[in-house]
Coordinates of C-alpha atoms and ligand atoms in Angstrom, one line a residue:
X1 CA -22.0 20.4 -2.8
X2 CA -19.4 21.3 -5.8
X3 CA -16.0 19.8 -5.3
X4 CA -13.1 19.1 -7.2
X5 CA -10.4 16.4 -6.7
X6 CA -7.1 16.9 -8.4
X7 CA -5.0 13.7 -9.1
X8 CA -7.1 10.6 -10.0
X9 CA -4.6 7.4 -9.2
X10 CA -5.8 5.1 -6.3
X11 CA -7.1 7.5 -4.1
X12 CA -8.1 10.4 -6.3
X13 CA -10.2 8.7 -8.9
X14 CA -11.9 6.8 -5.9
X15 CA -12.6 9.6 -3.3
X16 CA -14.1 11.2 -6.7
X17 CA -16.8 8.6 -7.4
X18 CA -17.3 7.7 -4.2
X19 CA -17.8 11.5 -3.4
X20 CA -20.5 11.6 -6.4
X21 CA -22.1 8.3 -4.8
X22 CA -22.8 10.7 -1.9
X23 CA -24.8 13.1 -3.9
X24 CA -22.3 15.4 -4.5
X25 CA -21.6 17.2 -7.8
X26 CA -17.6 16.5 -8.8
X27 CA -14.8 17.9 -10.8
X28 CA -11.7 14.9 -11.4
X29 CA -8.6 16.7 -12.8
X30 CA -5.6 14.6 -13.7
X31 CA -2.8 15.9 -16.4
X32 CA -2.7 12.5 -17.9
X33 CA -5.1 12.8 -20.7
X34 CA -5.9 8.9 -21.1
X35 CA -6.7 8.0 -17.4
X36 CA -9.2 11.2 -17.9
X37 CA -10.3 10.1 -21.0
X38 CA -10.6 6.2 -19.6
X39 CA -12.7 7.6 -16.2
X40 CA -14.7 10.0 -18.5
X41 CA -16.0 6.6 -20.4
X42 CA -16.8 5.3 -16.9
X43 CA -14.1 2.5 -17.4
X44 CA -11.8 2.4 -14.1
X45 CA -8.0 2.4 -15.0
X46 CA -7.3 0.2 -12.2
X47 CA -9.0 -2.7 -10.6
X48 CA -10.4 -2.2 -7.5
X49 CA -13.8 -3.9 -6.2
X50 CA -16.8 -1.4 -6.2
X51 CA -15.2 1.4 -8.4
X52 CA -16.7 0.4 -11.6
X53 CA -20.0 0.6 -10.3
X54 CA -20.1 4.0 -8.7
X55 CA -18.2 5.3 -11.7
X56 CA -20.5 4.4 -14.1
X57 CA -23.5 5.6 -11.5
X58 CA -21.9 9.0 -11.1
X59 CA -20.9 9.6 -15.3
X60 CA -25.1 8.5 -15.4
X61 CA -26.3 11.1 -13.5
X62 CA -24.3 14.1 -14.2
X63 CA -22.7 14.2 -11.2
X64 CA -19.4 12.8 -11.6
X65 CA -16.9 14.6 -14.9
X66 CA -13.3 14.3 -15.4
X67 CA -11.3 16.5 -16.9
X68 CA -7.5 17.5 -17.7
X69 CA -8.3 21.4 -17.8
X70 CA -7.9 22.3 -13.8
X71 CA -9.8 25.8 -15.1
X72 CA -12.7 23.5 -14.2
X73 CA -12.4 23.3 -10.8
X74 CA -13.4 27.1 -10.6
X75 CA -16.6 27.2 -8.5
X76 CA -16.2 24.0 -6.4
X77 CA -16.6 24.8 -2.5
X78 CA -13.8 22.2 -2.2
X79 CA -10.8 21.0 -3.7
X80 CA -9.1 17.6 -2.6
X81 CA -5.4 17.4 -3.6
X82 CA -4.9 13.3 -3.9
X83 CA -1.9 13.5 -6.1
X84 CA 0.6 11.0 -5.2
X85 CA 4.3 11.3 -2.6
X86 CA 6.5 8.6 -4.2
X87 CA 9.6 7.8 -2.6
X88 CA 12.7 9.8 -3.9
X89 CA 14.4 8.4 -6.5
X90 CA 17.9 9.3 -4.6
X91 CA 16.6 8.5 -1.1
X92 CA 14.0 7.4 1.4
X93 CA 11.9 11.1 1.7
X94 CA 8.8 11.3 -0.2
X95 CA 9.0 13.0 -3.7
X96 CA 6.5 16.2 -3.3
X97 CA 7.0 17.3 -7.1
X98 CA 3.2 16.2 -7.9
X99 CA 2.0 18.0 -4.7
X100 CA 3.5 21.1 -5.4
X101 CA 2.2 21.0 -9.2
X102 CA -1.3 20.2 -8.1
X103 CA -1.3 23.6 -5.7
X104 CA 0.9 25.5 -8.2
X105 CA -1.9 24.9 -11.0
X106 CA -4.8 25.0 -8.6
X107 CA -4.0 28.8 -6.7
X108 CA -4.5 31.0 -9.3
X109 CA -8.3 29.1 -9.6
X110 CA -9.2 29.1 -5.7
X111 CA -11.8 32.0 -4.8
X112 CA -12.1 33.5 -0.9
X113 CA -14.2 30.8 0.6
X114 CA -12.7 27.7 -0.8
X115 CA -11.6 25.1 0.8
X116 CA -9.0 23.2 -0.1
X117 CA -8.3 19.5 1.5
X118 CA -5.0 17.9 0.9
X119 CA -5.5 13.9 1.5
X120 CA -1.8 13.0 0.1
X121 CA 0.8 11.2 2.4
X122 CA 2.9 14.5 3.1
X123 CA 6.0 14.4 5.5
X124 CA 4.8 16.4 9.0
X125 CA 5.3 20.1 8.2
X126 CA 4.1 19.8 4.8
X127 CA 0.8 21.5 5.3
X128 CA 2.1 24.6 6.9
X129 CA 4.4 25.3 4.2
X130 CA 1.4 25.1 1.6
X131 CA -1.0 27.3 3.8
X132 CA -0.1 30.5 3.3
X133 CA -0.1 30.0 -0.7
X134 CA -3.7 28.9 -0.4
X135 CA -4.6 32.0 2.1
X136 CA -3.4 34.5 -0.4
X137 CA -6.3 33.8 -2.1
X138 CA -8.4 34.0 0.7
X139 CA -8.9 30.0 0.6
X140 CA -8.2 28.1 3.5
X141 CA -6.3 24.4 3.7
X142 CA -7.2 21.7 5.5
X143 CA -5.5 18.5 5.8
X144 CA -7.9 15.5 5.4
X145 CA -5.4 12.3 5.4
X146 CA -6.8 9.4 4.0
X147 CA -7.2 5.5 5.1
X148 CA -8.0 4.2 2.2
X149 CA -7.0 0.3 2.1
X150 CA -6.2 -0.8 -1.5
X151 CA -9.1 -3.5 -2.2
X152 CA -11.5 -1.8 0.3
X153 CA -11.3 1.6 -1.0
X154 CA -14.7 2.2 -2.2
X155 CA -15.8 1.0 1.3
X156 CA -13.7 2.7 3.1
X157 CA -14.0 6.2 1.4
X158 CA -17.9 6.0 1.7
X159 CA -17.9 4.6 5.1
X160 CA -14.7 5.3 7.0
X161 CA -13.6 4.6 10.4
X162 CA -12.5 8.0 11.3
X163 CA -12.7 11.5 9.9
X164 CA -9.5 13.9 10.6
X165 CA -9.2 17.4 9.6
X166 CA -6.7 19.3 10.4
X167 CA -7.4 23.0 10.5
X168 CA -5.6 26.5 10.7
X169 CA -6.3 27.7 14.7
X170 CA -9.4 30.5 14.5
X171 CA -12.6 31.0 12.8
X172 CA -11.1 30.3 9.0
X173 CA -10.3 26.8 10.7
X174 CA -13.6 25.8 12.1
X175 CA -15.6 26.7 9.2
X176 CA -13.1 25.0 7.4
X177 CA -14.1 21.9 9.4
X178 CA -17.7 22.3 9.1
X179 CA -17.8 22.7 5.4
X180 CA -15.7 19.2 5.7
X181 CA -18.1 17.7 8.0
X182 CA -20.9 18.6 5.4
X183 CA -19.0 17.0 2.7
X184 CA -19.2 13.9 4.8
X185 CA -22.2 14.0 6.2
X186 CA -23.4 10.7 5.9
X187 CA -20.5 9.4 8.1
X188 CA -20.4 11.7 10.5
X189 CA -24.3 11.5 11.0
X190 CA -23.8 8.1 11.7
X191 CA -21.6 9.0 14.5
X192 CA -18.8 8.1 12.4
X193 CA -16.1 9.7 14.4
X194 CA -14.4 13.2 13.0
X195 CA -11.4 14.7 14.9
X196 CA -10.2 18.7 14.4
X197 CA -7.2 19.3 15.1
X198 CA -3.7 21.1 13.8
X199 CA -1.9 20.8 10.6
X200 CA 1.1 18.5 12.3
X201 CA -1.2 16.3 14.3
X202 CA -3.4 15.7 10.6
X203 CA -0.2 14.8 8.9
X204 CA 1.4 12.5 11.6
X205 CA -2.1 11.0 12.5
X206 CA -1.6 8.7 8.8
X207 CA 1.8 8.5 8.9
X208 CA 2.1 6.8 12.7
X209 CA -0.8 4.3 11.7
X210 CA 1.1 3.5 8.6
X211 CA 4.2 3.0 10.6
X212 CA 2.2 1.2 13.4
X213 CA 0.4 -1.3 10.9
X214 CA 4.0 -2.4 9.4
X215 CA 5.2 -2.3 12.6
X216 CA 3.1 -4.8 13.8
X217 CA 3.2 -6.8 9.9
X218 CA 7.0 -7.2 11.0
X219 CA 6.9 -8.0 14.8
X220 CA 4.9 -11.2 13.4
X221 CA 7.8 -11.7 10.9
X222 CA 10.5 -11.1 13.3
X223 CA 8.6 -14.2 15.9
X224 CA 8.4 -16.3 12.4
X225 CA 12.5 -16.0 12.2
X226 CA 12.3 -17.3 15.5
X227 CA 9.8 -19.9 15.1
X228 CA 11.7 -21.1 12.4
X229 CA 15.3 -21.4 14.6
X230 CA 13.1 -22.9 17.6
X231 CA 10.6 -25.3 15.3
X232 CA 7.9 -23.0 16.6
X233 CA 4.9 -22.0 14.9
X234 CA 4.0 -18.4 14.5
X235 CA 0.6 -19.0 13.1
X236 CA -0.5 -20.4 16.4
X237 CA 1.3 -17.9 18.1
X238 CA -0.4 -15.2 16.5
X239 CA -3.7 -16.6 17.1
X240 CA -2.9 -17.3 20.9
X241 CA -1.4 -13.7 21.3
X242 CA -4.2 -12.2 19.0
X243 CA -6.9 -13.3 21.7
X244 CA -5.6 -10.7 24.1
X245 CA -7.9 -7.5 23.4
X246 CA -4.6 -5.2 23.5
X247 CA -2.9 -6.9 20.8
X248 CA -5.7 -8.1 18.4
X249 CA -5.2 -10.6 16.2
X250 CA -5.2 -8.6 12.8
X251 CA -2.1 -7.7 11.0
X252 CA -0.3 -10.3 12.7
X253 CA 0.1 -12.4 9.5
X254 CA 3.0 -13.7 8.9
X255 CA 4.4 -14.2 5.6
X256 CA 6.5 -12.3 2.5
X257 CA 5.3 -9.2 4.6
X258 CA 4.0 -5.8 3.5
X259 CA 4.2 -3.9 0.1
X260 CA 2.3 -2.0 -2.1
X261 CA 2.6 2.0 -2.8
X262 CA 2.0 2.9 1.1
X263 CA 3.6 1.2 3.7
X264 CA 7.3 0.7 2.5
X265 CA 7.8 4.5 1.3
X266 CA 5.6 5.7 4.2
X267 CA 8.0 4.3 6.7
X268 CA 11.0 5.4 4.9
X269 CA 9.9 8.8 4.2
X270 CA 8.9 9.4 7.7
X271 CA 12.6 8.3 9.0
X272 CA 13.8 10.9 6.4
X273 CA 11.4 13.4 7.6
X274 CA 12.3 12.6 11.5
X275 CA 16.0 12.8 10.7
X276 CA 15.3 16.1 9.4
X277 CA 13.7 17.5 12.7
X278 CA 16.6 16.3 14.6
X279 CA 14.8 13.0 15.7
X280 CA 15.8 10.5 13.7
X281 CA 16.7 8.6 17.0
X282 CA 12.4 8.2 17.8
X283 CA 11.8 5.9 14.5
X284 CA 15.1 4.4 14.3
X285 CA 12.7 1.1 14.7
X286 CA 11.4 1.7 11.3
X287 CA 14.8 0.8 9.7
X288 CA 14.7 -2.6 11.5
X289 CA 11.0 -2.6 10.7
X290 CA 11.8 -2.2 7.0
X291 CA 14.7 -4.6 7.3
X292 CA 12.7 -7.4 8.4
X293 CA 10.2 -7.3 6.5
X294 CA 13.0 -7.1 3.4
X295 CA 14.5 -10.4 4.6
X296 CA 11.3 -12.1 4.6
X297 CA 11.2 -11.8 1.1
X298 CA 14.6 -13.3 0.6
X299 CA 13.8 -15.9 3.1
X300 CA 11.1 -17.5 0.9
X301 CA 13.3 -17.6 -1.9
X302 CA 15.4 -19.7 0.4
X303 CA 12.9 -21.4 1.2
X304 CA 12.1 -22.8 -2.1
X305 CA 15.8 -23.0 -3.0
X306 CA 16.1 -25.7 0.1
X307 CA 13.0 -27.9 -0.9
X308 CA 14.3 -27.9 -4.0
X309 CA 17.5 -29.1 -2.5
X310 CA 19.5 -26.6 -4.4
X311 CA 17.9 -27.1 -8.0
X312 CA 16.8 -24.3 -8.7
X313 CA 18.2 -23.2 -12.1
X314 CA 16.0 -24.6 -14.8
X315 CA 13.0 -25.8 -12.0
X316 CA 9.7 -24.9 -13.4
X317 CA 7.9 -22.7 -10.8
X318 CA 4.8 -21.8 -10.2
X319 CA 3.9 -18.3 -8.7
X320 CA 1.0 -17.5 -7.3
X321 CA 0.1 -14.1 -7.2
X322 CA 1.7 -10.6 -8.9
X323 CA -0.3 -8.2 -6.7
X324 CA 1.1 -6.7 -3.7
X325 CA -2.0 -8.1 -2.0
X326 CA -5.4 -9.7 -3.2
X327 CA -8.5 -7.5 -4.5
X328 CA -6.0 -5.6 -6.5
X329 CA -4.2 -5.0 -9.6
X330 CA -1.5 -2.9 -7.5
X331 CA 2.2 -4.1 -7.9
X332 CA 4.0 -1.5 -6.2
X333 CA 6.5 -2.9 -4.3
X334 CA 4.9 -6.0 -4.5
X335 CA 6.6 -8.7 -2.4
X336 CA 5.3 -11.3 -4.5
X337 CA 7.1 -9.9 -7.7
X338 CA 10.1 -9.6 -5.8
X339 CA 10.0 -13.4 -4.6
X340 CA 8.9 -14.3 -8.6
X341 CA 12.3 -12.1 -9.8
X342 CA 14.5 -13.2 -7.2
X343 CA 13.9 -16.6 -8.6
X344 CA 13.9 -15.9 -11.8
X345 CA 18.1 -14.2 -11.1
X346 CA 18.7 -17.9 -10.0
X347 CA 17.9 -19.3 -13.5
X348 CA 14.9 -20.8 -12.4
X349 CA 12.2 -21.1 -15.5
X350 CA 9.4 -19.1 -13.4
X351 CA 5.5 -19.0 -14.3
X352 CA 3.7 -16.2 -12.8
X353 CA -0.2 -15.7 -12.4
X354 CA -2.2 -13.5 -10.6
X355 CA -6.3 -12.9 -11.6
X356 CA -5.9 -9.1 -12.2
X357 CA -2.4 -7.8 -11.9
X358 CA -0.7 -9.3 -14.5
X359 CA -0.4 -6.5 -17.6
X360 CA 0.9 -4.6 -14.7
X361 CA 3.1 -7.0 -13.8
X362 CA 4.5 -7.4 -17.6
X363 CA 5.1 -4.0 -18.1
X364 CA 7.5 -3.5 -15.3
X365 CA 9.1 -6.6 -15.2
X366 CA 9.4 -8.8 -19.2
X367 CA 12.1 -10.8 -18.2
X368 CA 8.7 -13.1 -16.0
X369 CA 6.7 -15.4 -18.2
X370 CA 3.1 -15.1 -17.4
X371 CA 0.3 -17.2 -17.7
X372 CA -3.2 -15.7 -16.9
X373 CA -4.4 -19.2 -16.4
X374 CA -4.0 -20.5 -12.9
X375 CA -4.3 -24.1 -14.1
X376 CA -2.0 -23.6 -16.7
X377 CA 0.5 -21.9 -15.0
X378 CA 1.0 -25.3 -12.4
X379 CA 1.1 -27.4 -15.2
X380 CA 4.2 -29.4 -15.0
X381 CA 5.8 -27.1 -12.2
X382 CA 8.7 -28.0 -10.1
X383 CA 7.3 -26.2 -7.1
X384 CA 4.7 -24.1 -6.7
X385 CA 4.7 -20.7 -4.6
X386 CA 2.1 -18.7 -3.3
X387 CA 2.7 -15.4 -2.9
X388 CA -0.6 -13.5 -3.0
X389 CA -3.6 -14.9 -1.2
X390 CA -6.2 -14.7 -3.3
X391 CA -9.4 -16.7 -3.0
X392 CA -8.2 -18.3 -6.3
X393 CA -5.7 -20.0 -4.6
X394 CA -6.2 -20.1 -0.7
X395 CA -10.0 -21.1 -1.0
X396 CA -10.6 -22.5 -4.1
X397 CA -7.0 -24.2 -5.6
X398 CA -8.0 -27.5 -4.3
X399 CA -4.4 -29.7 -3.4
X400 CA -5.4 -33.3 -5.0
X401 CA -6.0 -31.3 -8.2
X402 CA -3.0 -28.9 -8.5
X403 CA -0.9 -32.5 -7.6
X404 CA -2.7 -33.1 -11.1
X405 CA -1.5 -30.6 -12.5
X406 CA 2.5 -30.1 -11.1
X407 CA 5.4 -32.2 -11.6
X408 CA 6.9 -32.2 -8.2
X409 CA 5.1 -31.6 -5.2
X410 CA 6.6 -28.5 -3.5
X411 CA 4.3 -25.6 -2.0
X412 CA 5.4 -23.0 -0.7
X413 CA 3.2 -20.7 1.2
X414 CA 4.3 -17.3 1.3
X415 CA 1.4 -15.8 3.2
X416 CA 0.5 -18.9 5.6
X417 CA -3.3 -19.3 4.4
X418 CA -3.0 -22.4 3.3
X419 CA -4.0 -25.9 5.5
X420 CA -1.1 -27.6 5.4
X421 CA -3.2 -30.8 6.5
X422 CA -5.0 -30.8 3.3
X423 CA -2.1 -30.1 1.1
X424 CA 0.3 -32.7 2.9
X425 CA -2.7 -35.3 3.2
X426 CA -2.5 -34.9 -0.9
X427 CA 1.1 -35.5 -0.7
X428 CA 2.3 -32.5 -0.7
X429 CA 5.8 -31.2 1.1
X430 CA 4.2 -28.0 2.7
X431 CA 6.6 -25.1 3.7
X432 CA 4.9 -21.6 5.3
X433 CA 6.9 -18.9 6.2
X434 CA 7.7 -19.5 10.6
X435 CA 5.6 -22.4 10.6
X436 CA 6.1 -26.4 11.7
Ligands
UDX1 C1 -2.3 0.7 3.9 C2 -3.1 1.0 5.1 O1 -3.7 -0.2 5.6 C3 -4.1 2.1 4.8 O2 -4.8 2.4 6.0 C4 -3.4 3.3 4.2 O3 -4.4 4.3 3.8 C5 -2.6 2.9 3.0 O4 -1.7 1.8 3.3 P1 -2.8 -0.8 1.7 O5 -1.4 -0.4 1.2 O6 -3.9 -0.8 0.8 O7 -3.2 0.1 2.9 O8 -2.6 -2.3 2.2 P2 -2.7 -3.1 3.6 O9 -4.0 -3.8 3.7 O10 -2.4 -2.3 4.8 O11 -1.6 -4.2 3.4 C6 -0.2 -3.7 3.2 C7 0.7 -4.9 3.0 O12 0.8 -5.6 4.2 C8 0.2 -5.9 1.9 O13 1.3 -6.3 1.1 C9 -0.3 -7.1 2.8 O14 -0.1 -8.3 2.1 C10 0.7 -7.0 4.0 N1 0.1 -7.6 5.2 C11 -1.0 -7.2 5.7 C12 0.9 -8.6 5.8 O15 1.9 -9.1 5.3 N2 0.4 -9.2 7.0 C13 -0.8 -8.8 7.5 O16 -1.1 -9.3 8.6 C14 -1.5 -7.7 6.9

């Protein structure tokens, strides 16, 4: 099938090659000419496992183009809209300027019998304000929302764990919904399973899971600020509660908690959007969920600030990680830049390294030095912090040679995947984040 996909960040430029990778022929159109220019040479402009690969597969065959001229999406039997909802500059709503470009530019190219499948973050109400737009020209929208995790997003765009659509009511809708279903017809003839439904229930079908995932990142967090006033340990507690089915032990790791471009703005753009329906009152957890998770951040700094007993300005330290999480070059909201600036405010001389997020990292914040070596970067440290839990450093940073390496014998483990038996055995002073 022909399809287009307008906006080609994290999610665009994936669901395009991964969409080519399924034998379809696609159209990319982004307005920044040297992301097109970069994806039209088959080089991915952001790191994320699996992308390079299908990009270079899809240029190969003909299947996969990208271009800046949105003329080109003429013909395409659907057009994705994955243009990104930032939070307002002024606010916690979501920013729909790129959304409303993306359907501004694309309406006077849609034919009768288009689809056109919006897989942005949109506050609830979104999609019905865009629908009659696209019906003037005898198109129909449907909203597709997206799961993609950052790090998994090849995987998880080829081979999802859900499908949703939702569709206008009546036969525009359904067909709508086939066409979708044919898009992704290797999931769904796997049994993979794909849900219909209305344009609200689409739109608040990502945003609750967003809200629920952070909610339960910063439950975990909340029980580590109480392991830590009780000498409790929250790992152990997450484990024992994570054995009952109903809670499941994922996302229950406690730490720096979440970040990245989805979570944080997600749950703050849906307390705007709530507040504007008159229902602010329903996710007035979200502010304490946001809160929390803040004050974890804050509470590592402390953290190294007390095993440092107060020395902070001048102390060497070594961070571990720039990416909002590991398996990606994202630093969105990264709590591990925040823990790495916070420190650097208190005058401490701070060394940051991170195996694939570090121009990022530069660009938005010089004041950091940087060192891409990891080795290099705990030479001579004060204390050493780990803030993204890379295999670089949870798996393979053994602790008898990083005590070669450091000056003092501080560690810091900002997302708990450390042993701290290994690392104290090696004479370290371990501190986790809620832990004994
Ligand atoms: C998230 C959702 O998971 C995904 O479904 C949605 O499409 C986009 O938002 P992503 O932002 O890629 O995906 O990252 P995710 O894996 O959810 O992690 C978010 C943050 O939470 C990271 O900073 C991670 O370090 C943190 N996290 C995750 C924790 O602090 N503890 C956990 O137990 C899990």
């Amino acid at each position: 099938m022909k399809l287009s996909v307008i906006g080609c960040g994290y999610l665009g430029a994936v669901h395009a090659a991964a969409m080519a990778s399924i034998g379809h022929e696609v159209i990319g159109v982004d307005v920044d000419e040297r992301k097109v220019e970069a994806l039209s040479r088959g080089e991915a402009p952001f790191f994320e496992p699996g992308l390079q690969e299908i990009l270079t597969e899809g240029i190969a065959s003909g299947r996969l183009r990208f271009s800046t001229d949105i003329s080109e999406v003429r013909g395409s039997a659907v057009h994705f809209v994955g243009v990104g909802t930032p939070q307002k500059r002024d606010g916690y709503a979501a920013d729909l300027t790129f959304v409303h470009a993306a359907f501004d530019a694309l309406a006077p190219h849609l034919s009768a019998g288009d689809v056109v499948a919006g897989k942005s973050t949109v506050p609830v109400g979104t999609a019905a304000s865009l629908a009659p737009r696209v019906a003037e020209t005898g198109a129909v929208l449907v909203w597709n929302p997206e799961f993609l995790r950052e790090g998994w997003a090849v995987q998880d765009t080829i081979d999802p764990d859900r499908l949703v659509a939702g569709v206008p009511a009546g036969e525009a809708g359904e067909r709508a919904a086939e066409i979708l279903r044919e898009v992704y017809h290797p999931s769904v003839a796997k049994g993979t399973p794909f849900i219909v439904t209305d344009y609200a229930t689409a739109e608040l079908v990502k945003v609750s899971a967003n809200a629920f995932l952070a909610t339960k990142i910063s439950f975990i967090n909340a029980m580590a600020e109480i392991a830590e006033a009780t000498g409790a340990d929250v790992t152990t507690l997450a484990d024992a509660i994570g054995h009952d089915a109903r809670i499941g032990r994922r996302f229950l790791g406690a730490g720096i908690g979440f970040g990245g471009g989805c979570l944080p703005k997600d749950i703050r753009a849906f307390s705007a959007r709530a507040e504007e329906l008159g229902k602010g009152e329903s996710v007035a957890f979200l502010r304490e969920v946001d809160a929390i998770n803040l004050r974890r951040r804050a509470r590592a700094v402390e953290i190294v600030v007390e095993a440092l007993g107060g020395a902070v300005n001048g102390a060497r330290i070594a961070v571990l990680g720039a990416a909002f999480k590991p398996h990606s070059d994202d630093i969105r909201d990264s709590p591990a830049l925040d823990v790495a600036v916070q420190l650097k405010g208190l005058g401490a001389d701070v060394v940051v390294t991170d195996p694939a997020a570090l121009a990022n990292a530069e660009r938005v914040h010089p004041q950091l030095s940087y060192e891409a070596d990891r080795d290099t970067a705990l030479t001579g440290a004060d204390a050493v912090v780990l803030v993204t839990e890379w295999d670089e450093y949870r798996r393979q940073l053994d602790p008898i040679h990083a005590a070669s390496l450091a000056k003092g014998r501080i560690v810091v483990d900002g997302r708990n995947c450390l042993d701290p038996a290994a690392w104290k055995a090696a004479g370290w002073e371990y501190r986790g984040m809620g832990r004994r």
